[in-house]
Structure formats: structure tokens, C-alpha cells
mmCIF file of C-alpha atoms and ligand atoms in Angstrom:
data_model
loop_
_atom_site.group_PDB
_atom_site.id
_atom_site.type_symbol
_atom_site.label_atom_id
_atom_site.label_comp_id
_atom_site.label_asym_id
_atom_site.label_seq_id
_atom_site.Cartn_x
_atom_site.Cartn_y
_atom_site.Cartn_z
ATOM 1 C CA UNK A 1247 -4.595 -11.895 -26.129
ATOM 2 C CA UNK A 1248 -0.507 -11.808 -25.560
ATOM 3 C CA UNK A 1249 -0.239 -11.021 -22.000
ATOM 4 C CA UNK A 1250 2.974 -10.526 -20.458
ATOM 5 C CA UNK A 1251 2.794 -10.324 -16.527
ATOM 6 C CA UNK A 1252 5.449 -8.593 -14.917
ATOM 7 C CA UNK A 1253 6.386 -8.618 -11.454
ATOM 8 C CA UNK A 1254 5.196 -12.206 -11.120
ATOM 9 C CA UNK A 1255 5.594 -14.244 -8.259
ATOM 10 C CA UNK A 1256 4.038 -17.501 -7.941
ATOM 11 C CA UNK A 1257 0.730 -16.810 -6.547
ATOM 12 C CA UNK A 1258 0.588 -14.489 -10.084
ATOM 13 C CA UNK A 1259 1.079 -17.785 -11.757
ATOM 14 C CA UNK A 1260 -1.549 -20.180 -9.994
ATOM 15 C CA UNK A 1261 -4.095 -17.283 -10.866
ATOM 16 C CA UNK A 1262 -3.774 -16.653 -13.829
ATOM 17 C CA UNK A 1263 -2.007 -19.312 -16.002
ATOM 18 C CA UNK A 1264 -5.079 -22.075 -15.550
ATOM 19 C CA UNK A 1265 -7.508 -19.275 -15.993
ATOM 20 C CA UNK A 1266 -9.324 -20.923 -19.142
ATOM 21 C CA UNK A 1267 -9.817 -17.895 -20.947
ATOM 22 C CA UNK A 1268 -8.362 -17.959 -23.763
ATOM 23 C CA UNK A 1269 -5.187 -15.757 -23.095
ATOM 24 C CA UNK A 1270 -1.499 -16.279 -23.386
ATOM 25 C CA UNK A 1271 0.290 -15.336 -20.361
ATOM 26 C CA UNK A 1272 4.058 -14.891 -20.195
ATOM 27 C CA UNK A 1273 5.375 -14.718 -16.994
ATOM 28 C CA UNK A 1274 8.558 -12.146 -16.454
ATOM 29 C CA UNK A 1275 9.968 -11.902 -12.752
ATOM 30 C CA UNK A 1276 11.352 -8.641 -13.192
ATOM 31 C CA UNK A 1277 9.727 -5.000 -12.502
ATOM 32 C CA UNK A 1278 8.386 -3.284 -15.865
ATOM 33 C CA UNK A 1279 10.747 -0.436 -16.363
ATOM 34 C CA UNK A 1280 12.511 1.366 -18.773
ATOM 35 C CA UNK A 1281 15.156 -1.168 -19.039
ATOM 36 C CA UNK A 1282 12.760 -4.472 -19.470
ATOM 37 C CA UNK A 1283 10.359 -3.158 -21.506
ATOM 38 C CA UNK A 1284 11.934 -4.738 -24.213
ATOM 39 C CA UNK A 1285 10.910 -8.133 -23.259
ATOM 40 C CA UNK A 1286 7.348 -7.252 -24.263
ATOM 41 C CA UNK A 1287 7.548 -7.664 -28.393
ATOM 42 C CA UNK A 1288 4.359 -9.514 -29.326
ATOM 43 C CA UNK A 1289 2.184 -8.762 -26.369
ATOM 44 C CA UNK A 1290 -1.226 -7.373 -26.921
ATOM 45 C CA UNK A 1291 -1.081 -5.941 -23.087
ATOM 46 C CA UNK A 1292 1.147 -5.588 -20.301
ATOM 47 C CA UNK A 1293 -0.040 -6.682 -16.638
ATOM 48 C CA UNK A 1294 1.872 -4.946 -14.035
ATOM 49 C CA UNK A 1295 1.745 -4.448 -9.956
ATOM 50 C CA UNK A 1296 2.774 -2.078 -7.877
ATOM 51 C CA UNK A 1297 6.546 -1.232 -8.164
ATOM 52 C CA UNK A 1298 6.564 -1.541 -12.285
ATOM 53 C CA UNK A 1299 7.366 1.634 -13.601
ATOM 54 C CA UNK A 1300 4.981 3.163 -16.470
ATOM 55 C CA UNK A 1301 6.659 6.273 -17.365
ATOM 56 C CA UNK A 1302 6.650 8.068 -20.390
ATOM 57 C CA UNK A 1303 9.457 6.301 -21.288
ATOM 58 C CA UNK A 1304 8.240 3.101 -21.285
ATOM 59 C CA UNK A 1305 4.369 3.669 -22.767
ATOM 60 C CA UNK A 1306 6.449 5.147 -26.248
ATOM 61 C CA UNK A 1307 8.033 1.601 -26.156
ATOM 62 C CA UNK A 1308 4.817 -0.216 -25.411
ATOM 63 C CA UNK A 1309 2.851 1.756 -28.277
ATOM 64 C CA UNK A 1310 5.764 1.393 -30.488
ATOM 65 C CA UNK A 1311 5.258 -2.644 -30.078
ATOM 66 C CA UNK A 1312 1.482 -2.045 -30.756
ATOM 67 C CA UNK A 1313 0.829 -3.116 -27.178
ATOM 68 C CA UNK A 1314 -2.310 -1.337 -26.233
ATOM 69 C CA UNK A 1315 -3.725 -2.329 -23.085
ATOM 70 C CA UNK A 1316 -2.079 -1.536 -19.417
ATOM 71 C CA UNK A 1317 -3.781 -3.743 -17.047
ATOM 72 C CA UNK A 1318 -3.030 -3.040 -13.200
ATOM 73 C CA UNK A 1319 -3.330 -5.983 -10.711
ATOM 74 C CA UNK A 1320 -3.726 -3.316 -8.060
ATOM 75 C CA UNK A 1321 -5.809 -0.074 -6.981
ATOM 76 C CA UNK A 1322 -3.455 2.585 -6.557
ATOM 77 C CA UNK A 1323 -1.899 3.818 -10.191
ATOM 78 C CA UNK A 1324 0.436 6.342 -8.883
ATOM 79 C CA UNK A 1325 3.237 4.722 -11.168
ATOM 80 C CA UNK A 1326 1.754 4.796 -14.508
ATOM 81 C CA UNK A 1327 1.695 7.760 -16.114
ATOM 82 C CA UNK A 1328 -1.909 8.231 -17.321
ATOM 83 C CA UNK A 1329 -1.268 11.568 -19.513
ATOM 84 C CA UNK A 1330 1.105 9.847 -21.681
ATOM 85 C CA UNK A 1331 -0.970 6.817 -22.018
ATOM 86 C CA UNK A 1332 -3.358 8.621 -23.466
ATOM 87 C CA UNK A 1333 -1.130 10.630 -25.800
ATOM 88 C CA UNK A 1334 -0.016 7.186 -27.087
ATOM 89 C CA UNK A 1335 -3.597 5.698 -27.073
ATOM 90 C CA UNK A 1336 -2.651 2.983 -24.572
ATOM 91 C CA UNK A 1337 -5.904 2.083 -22.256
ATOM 92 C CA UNK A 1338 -4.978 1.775 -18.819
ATOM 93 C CA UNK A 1339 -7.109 -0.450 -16.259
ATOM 94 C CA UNK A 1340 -6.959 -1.269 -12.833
ATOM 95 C CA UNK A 1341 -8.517 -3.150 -10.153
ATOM 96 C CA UNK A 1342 -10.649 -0.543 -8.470
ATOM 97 C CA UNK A 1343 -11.416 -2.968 -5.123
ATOM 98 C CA UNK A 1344 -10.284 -6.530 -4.318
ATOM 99 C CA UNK A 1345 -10.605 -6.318 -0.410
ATOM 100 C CA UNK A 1346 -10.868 -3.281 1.668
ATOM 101 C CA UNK A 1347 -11.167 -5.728 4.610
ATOM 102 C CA UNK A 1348 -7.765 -7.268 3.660
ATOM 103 C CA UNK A 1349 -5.768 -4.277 4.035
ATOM 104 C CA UNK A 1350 -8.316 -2.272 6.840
ATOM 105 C CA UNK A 1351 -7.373 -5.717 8.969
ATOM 106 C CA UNK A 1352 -3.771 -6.027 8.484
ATOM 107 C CA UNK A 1353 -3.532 -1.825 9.532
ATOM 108 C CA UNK A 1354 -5.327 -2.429 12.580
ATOM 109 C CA UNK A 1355 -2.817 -5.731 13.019
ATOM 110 C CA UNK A 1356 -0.549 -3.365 12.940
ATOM 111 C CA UNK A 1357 -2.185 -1.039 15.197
ATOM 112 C CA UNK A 1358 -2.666 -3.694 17.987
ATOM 113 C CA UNK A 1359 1.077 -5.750 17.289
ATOM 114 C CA UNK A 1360 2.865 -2.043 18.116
ATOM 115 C CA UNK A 1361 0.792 -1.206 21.282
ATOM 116 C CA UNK A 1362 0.923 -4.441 22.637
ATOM 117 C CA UNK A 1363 4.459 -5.588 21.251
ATOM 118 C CA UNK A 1364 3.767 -8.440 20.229
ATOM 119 C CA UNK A 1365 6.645 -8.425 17.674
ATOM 120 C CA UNK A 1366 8.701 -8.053 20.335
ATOM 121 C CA UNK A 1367 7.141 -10.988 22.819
ATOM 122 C CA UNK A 1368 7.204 -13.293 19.723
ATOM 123 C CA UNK A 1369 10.879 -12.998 19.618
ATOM 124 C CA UNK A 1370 11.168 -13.300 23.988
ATOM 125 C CA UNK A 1371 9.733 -16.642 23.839
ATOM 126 C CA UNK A 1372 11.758 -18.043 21.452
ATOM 127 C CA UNK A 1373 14.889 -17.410 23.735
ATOM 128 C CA UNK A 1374 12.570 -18.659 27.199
ATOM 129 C CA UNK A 1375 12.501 -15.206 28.109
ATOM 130 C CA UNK A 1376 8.955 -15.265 29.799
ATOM 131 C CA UNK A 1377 9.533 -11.863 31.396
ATOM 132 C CA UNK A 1378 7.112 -9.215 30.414
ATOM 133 C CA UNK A 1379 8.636 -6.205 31.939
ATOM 134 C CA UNK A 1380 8.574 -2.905 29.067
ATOM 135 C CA UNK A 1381 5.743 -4.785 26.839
ATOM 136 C CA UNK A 1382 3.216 -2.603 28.504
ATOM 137 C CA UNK A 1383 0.771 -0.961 26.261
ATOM 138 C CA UNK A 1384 -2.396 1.035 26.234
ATOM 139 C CA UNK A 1385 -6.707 0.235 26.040
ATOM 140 C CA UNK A 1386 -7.521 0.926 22.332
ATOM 141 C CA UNK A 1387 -10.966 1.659 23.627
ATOM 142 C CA UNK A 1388 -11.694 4.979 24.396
ATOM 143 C CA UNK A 1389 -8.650 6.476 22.249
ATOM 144 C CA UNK A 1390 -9.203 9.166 19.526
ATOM 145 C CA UNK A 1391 -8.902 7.349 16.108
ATOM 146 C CA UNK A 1392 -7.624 10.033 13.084
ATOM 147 C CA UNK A 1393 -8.613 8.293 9.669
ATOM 148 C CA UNK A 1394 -7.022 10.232 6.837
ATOM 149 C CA UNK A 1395 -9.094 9.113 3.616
ATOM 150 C CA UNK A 1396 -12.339 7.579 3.952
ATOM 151 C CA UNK A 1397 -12.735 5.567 1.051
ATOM 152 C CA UNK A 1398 -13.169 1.753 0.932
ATOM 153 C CA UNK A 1399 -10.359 1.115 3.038
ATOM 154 C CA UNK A 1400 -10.778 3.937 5.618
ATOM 155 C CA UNK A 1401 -14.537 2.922 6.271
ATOM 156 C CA UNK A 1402 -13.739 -0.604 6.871
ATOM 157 C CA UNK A 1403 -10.749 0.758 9.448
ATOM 158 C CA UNK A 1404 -13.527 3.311 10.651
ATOM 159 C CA UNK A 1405 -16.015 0.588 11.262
ATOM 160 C CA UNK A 1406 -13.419 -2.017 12.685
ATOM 161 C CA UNK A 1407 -12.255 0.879 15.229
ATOM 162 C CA UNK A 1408 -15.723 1.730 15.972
ATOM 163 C CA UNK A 1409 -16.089 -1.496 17.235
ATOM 164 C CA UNK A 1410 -13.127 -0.971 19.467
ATOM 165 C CA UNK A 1411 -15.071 1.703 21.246
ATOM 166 C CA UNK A 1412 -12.669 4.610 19.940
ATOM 167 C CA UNK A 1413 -13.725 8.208 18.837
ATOM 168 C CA UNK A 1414 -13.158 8.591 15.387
ATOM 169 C CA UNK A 1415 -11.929 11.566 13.303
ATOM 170 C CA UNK A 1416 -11.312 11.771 9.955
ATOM 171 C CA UNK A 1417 -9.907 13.911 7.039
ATOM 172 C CA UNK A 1418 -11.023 13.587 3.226
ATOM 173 C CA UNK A 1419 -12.271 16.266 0.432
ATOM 174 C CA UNK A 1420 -14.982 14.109 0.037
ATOM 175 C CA UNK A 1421 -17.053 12.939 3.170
ATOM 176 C CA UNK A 1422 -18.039 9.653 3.064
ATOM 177 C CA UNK A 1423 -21.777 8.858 4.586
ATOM 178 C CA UNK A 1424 -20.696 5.422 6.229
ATOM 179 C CA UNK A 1425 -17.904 7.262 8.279
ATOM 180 C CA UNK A 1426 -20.824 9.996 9.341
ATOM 181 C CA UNK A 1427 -23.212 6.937 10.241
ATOM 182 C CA UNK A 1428 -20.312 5.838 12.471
ATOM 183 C CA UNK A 1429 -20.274 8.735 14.576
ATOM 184 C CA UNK A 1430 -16.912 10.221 12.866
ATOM 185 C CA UNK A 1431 -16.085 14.222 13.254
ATOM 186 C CA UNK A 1432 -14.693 15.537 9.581
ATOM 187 C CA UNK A 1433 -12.068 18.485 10.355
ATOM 188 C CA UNK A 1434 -8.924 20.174 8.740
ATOM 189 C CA UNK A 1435 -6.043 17.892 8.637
ATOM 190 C CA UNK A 1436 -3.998 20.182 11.263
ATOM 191 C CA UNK A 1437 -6.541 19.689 13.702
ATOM 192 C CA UNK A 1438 -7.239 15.698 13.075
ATOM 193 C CA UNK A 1439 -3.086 15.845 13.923
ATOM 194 C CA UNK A 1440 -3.225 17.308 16.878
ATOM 195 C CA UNK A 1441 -6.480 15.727 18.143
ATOM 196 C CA UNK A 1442 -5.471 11.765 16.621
ATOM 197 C CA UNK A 1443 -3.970 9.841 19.385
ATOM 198 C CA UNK A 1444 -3.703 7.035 16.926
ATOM 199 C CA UNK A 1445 -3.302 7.710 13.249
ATOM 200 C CA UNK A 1446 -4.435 5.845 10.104
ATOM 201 C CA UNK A 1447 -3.727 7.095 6.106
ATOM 202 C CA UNK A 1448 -5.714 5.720 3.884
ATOM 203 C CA UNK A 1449 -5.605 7.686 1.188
ATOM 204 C CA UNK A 1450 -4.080 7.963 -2.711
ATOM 205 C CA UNK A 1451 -0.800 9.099 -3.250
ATOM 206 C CA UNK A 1452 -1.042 11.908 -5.276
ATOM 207 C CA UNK A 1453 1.070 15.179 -5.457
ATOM 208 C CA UNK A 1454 -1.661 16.524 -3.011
ATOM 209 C CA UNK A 1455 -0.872 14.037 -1.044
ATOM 210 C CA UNK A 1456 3.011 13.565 -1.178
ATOM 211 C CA UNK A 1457 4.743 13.708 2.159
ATOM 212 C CA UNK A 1458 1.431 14.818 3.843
ATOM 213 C CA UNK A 1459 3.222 13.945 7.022
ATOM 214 C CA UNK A 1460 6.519 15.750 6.861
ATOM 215 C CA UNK A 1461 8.878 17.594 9.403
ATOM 216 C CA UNK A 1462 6.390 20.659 9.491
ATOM 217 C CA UNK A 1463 3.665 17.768 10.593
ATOM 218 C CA UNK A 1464 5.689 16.794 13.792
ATOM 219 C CA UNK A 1465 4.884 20.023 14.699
ATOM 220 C CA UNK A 1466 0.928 19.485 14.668
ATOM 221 C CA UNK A 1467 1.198 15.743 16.301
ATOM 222 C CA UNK A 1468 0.153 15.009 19.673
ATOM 223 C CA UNK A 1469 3.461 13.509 21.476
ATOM 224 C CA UNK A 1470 3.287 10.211 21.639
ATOM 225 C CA UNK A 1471 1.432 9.559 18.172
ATOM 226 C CA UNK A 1472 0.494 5.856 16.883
ATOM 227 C CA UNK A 1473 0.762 6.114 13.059
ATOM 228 C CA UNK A 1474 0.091 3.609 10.633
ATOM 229 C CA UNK A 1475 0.756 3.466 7.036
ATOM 230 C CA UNK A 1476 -0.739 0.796 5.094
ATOM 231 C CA UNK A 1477 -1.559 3.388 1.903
ATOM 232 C CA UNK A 1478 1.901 4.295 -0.047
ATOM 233 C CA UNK A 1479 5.033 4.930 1.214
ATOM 234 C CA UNK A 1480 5.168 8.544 -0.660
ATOM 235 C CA UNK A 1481 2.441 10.309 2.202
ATOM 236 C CA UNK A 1482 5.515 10.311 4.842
ATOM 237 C CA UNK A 1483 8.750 11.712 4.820
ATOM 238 C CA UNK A 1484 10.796 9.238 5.545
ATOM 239 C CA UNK A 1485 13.503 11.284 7.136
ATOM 240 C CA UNK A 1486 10.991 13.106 8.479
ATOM 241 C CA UNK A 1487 9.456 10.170 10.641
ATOM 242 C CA UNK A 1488 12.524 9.153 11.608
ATOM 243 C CA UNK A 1489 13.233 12.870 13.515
ATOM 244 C CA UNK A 1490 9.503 12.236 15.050
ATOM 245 C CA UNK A 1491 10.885 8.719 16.722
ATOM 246 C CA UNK A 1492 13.882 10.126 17.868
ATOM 247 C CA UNK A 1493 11.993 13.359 19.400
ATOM 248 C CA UNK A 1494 9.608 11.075 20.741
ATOM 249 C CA UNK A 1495 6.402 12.621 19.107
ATOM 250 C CA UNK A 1496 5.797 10.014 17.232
ATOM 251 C CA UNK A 1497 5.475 6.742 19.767
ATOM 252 C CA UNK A 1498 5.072 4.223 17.425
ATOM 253 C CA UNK A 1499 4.982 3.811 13.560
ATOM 254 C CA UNK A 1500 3.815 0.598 11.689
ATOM 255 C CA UNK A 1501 4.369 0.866 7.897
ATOM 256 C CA UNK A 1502 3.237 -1.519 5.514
ATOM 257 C CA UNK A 1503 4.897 0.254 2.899
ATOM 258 C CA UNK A 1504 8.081 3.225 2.487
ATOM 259 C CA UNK A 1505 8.771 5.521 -0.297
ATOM 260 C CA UNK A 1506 11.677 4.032 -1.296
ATOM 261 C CA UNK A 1507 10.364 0.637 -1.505
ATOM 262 C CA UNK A 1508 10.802 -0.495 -5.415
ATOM 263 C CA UNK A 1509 13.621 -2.805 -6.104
ATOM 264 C CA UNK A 1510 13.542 -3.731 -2.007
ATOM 265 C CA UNK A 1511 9.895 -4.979 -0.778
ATOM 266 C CA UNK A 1512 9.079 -8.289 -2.327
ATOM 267 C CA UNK A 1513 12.640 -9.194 -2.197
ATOM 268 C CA UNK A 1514 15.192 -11.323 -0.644
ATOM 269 C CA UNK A 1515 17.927 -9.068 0.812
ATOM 270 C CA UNK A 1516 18.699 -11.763 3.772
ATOM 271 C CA UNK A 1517 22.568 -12.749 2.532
ATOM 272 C CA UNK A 1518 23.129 -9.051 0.995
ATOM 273 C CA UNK A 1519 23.938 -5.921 2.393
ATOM 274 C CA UNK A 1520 21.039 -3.270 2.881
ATOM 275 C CA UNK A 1521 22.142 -0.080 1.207
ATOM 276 C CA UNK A 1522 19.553 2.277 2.267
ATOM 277 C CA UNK A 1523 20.315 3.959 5.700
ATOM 278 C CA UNK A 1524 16.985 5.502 6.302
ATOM 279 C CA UNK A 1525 15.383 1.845 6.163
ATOM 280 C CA UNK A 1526 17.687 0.464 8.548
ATOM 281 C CA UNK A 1527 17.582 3.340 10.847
ATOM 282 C CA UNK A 1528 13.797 2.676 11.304
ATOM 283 C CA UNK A 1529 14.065 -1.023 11.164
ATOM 284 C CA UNK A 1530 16.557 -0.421 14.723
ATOM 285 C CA UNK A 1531 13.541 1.473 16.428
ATOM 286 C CA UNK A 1532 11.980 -0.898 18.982
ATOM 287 C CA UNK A 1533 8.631 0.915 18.411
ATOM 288 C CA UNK A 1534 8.782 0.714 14.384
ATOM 289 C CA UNK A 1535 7.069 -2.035 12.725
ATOM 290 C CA UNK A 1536 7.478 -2.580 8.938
ATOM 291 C CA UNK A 1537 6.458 -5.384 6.503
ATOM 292 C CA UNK A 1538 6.615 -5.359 2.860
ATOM 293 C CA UNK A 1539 3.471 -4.548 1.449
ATOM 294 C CA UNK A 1540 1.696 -7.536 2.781
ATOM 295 C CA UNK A 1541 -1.677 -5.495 3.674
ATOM 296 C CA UNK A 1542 -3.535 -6.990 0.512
ATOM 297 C CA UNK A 1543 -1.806 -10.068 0.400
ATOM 298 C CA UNK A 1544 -5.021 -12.297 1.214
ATOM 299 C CA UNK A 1545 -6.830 -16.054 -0.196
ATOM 300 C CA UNK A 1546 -10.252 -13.725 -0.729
ATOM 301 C CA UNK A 1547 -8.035 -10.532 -2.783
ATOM 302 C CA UNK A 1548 -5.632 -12.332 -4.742
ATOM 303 C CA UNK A 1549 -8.792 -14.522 -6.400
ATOM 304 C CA UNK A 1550 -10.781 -11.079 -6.992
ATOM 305 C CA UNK A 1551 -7.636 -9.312 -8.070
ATOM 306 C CA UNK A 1552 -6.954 -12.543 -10.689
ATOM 307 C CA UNK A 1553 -11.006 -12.024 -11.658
ATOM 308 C CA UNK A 1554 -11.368 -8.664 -12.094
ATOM 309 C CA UNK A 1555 -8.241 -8.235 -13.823
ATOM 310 C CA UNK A 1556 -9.189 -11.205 -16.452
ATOM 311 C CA UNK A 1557 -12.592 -9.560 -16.597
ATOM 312 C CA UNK A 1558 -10.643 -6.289 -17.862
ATOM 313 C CA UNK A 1559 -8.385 -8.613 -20.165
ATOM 314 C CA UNK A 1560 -12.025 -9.896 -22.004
ATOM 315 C CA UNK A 1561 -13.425 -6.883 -22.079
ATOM 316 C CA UNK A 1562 -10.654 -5.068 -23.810
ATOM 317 C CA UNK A 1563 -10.106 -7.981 -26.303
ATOM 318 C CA UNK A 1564 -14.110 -7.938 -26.929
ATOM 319 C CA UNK A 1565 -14.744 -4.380 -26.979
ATOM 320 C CA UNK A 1566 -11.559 -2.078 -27.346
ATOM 321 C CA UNK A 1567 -12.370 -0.541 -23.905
ATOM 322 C CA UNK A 1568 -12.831 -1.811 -20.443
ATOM 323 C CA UNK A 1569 -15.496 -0.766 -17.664
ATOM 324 C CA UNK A 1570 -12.274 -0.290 -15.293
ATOM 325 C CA UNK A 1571 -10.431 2.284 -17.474
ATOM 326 C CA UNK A 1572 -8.733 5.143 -15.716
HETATM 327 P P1 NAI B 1757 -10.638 4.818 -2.305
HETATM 328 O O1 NAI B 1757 -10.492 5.501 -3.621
HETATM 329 O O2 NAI B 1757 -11.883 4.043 -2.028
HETATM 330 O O3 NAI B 1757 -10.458 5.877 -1.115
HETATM 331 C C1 NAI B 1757 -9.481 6.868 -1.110
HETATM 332 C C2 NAI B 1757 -10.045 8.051 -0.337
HETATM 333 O O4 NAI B 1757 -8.995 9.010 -0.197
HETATM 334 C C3 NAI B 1757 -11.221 8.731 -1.024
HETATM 335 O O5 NAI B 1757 -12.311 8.879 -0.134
HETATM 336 C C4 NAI B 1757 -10.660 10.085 -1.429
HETATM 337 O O6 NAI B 1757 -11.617 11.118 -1.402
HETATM 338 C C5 NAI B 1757 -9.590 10.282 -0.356
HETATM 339 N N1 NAI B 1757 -8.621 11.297 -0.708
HETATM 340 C C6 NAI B 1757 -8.208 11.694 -1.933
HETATM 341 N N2 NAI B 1757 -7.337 12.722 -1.816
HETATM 342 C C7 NAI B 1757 -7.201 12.959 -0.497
HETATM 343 C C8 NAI B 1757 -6.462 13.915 0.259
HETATM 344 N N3 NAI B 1757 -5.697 14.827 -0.359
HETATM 345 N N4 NAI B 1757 -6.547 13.880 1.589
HETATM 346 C C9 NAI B 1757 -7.337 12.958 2.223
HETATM 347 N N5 NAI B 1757 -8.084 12.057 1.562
HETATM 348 C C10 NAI B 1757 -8.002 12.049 0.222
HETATM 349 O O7 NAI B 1757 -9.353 3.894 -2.163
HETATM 350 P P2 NAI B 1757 -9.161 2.631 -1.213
HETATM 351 O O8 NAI B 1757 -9.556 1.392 -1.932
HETATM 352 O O9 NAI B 1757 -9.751 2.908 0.109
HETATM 353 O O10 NAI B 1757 -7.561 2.577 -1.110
HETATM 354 C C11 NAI B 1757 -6.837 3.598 -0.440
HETATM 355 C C12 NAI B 1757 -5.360 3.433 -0.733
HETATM 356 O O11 NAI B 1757 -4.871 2.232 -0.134
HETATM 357 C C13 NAI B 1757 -5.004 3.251 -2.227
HETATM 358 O O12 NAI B 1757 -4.857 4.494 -2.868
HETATM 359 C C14 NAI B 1757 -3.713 2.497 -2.186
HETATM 360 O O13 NAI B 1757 -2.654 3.428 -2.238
HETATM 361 C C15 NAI B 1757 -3.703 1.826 -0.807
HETATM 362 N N6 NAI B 1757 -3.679 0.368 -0.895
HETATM 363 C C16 NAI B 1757 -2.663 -0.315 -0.251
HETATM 364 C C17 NAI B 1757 -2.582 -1.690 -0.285
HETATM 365 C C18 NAI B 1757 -1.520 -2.471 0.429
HETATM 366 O O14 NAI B 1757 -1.363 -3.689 0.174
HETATM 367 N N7 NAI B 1757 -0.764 -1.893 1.347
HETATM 368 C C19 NAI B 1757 -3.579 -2.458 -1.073
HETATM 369 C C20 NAI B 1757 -4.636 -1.654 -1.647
HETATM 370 C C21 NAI B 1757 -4.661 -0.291 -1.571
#
């Protein structure tokens, strides 16, 4: 099959360009949106990441260019809109699970960088400041752990936490057997808020979901809150967490991803000028960690991400449908 692959960095390249299977790849830098889509005439599918927009707007293009297969090189598909795929007859696949222990790891990296500052020590040393005055933190063990979706990801957190020797709590619709085996108390989300000393989401981002922590939240929140996004940017208000570090309720936030972030993670901004306030405003706090949706970025995912996703390439080019459909 034509395969153009958008949103591709270099690591997309090694993957999948000596992949021996047959397919033509075409590799475009930019994002898939409304005003690239162009750039697909001839392709059979379209392989897109995180920050590609799949609107409406774009799948009447696609199908218009007889370009029938979506494939996403990631789990979440809170950009593509599935009801006009279908209305268009575009299939859309995914990667349903590369690595829960990639991004479970890199949120409890996060976890332990914040409460032991580490960030901040990193940065002491390099100027011979060996002082450790205001680096203090806190034991991990013994702390109440809130998990907020106990999927993959969640039970690998749950289980890594467990280890820690922390209490775990945990919200999802759907209890999750591993997280029950672990010891972990299901409850209402209000009360997993104002129980959590330390807070992980690990859920989808769905309308359900959408600023799930949100002014009204701050409310619930034990003072002092750890909270740690490593899910989508969309579950917290932005603004919203912003108020919670200035009132102090929320004591520490490590995000491995913002709601604003298309167009800004996975670029270069170093010689520019940052236009969005709210992302320099946390990137001042002392007690704010943020990378740029790193938490998958591993040897072990990007190889099963490059797999799975050629795996729904074949399948689609052998069979019309693929196993990893949405
Ligand atoms: P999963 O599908 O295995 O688990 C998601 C869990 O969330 C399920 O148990 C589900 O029941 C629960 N859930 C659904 N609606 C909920 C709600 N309203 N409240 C609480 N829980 C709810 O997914 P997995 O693999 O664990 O991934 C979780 C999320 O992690 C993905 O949706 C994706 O957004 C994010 N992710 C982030 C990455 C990164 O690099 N930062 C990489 C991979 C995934």
C-alpha cells in the first residue's frame, strides 16, 4: 500500500521505512490537518500520531482521494473523529498497547523527580551549588496513592506503587481485578480527591472525562496534592491548575502532556518566543514539572508501536478490515 506518515520524526523513519513489507511509505513532517491533507493524493492510508487532526473536515478529503485506511501509531484516538469515518467508510485503527510499563514508569519518574527535586538539584550542580537546603521531600511509602483509570497503564502504576508500600485508591466505571488483587479501595471520584495524597490519571480523554480536574475539583483536593498527568492534557483545566499552585492545594504537578499542546510539544521553540501564557506561567512554578509527551517514548514501544501498526497495514491490504479497528 501508499502510506503517507505524518508527523514523522526520525525514529518514524528507522521503523518503518526498512520494514520489508511491501509498503510505500512517504514521510511528511507536518501534523495531518485540514490544511495538509492535500499532500495525501495517491495514498491508500494515512498514518498519523497524536497531535494530527482527523476531523470531519479532513476524512471528506481523505475519502474523496479514495484513501481508506486511518492507521494510528498511538492508543488514545481522541483526535479522529470516528462518526465521520464511518459515514465516509474510512477504517480507523490504532495501536491498542505498545508499553503500559513505558508510560506507568516515566509517571512515577515524575512522581519521585517532583518530591525529591531532582530537576531542581540537576541544575544546582551544574553551577557547584552543593547546598541542599529547600530540596526536602517526603517517604512515598506509606502515602495514599489515587489512581484515576485502571486500565493497562493504571495497573502497572498500581502495581509499581504497591511496591512502594503506598495505599492505593482508585476511580474507574469499570473495576479492574489486578487493581483489587493489589489491595486497591474503588470509590466516587470526590472522595478518591479528597482522600489521594498523591494523584495519578490514567484514563481516556473523552467528553466524560474533559477537565475532570477543574476549579470546582480544587475544592475536593487535599492541600498539598501531588498530581501527575501522563494521560492527555484535556482531563485538567489548565487555568484551573494553575489557581490550585498559586492557592497552594495543589503542591506539586508533573505533566507529561497539556491541553494546548498541538503545534508546541515535539517542537523546537528554543530561539522563538512562547506565545501561550498559561504554559509559561506553569513552566515558572518551582514545583511544576512538564515534558513533552515523552511518557511512551521507549526502545521496547516504539518497535511494538512500528509492529503492530505494520501488522494493521497487512491486514487491511489482505483483508479490507483490521483486528485493531475502532
Ligand atoms: P486502557 O483503555 O487500558 O485504560 C483506560 C481505563 O480508563 C479503563 O479502565 C477505563 O475503564 C477507564 N476509564 C474510562 N472512562 C473513565 C472515566 N470517566 N473515569 C475514570 N476512568 C475511566 O488505556 P491505557 O493503555 O491504560 O491508556 C490510558 C491513557 O494513557 C490513554 O487513553 C492515553 O490517553 C494515555 N497515554 C499516554 C501516553 C503518553 O505518552 N503520555 C502514551 C500512551 C497512552
Amino acid at each position: 500500500m501508499n502510506v503517507t506518515v505524518f508527523s514523522a520524526k526520525n525514529y518514524d523513519r528507522h521503523s518503518f521505512a526498512n520494514s520489508g513489507r511491501g509498503h510505500e511509505f512517504t514521510f511528511i513532517e507536518d501534523r495531518l490537518r485540514p490544511e495538509t491533507v492535500a499532500l495525501v493524493a495517491q495514498s491508500d492510508a494515512v498514518c498519523v500520531f497524536v497531535h494530527d487532526i482527523v476531523n470531519e473536515e479532513v476524512l471528506k478529503v481523505l475519502a474523496e482521494n479514495n484513501c481508506r485506511l486511518v492507521a494510528l501509531r498511538c492508543a488514545g484516538f481522541n483526535n479522529v473523529d470516528l462518526d465521520a469515518a464511518k459515514q465516509y467508510g474510512i477504517t480507523v485503527a490504532r495501536v491498542p498497547a505498545y508499553s503500559p510499563y513505558a508510560v506507568a514508569e516515566f509517571a512515577v519518574g515524575l512522581l519521585l523527580s517532583l518530591n525529591r527535586k531532582i530537576h531542581r538539584a540537576y541544575y544546582r550542580i551544574r553551577e557547584y551549588d552543593y547546598s541542599i537546603d529547600g530540596l526536602e521531600g517526603f517517604d512515598v511509602h506509606g502515602k495514599t496513592v489515587g489512581i484515576i483509570g485502571t486500565g493497562k497503564i493504571g495497573c502497572v502504576f498500581g502495581t509499581i506503587m504497591k511496591g512502594f508500600g503506598c495505599k492505593l485508591l482508585a476511580y474507574d466505571p469499570y473495576p479492574n481485578e489486578t487493581m483489587l488483587n493489589l489491595g486497591a479501595q474503588y470509590m466516587p471520584l470526590e472522595e478518591l480527591l479528597a482522600r489521594s495524597e498523591i494523584i495519578s490519571l490514567h484514563c481516556p480523554l473523552t467528553p466524560d472525562t474533559y477537565h475532570l480536574i477543574d476549579s470546582n475539583s480544587l475544592q475536593d483536593l487535599k492541600k498539598g496534592v501531588m498530581i501527575i498527568n501522563t494521560s492527555r492534557g484535556g482531563l485538567i483545566d489548565a487555568d484551573a491548575a494553575i489557581k490550585g499552585i498559586k492557592e497552594r492545594t495543589i503542591g506539586a504537578l508533573g505533566l507529561d502532556v497539556y491541553e494546548e499542546e498541538e503545534g508546541i510539544f515535539f517542537e523546537d521553540y528554543s530561539e522563538g518566543i512562547m506565545e501561550d501564557d498559561r504554559l509559561s506561567r506553569l513552566t515558572s512554578f518551582p514545583n511544576v514539572l512538564i515534558t513533552s509527551h515523552q511518557a511512551f517514548f521507549t526502545r521496547e514501544a516504539l518497535a511494538n508501536i512500528a509492529e503492530i501498526t505494520l501488522h494493521n497495514l497487512d491486514q487491511y491490504e489482505q483483508s479490507g478490515t483490521c483486528e485493531y479497528s475502532l
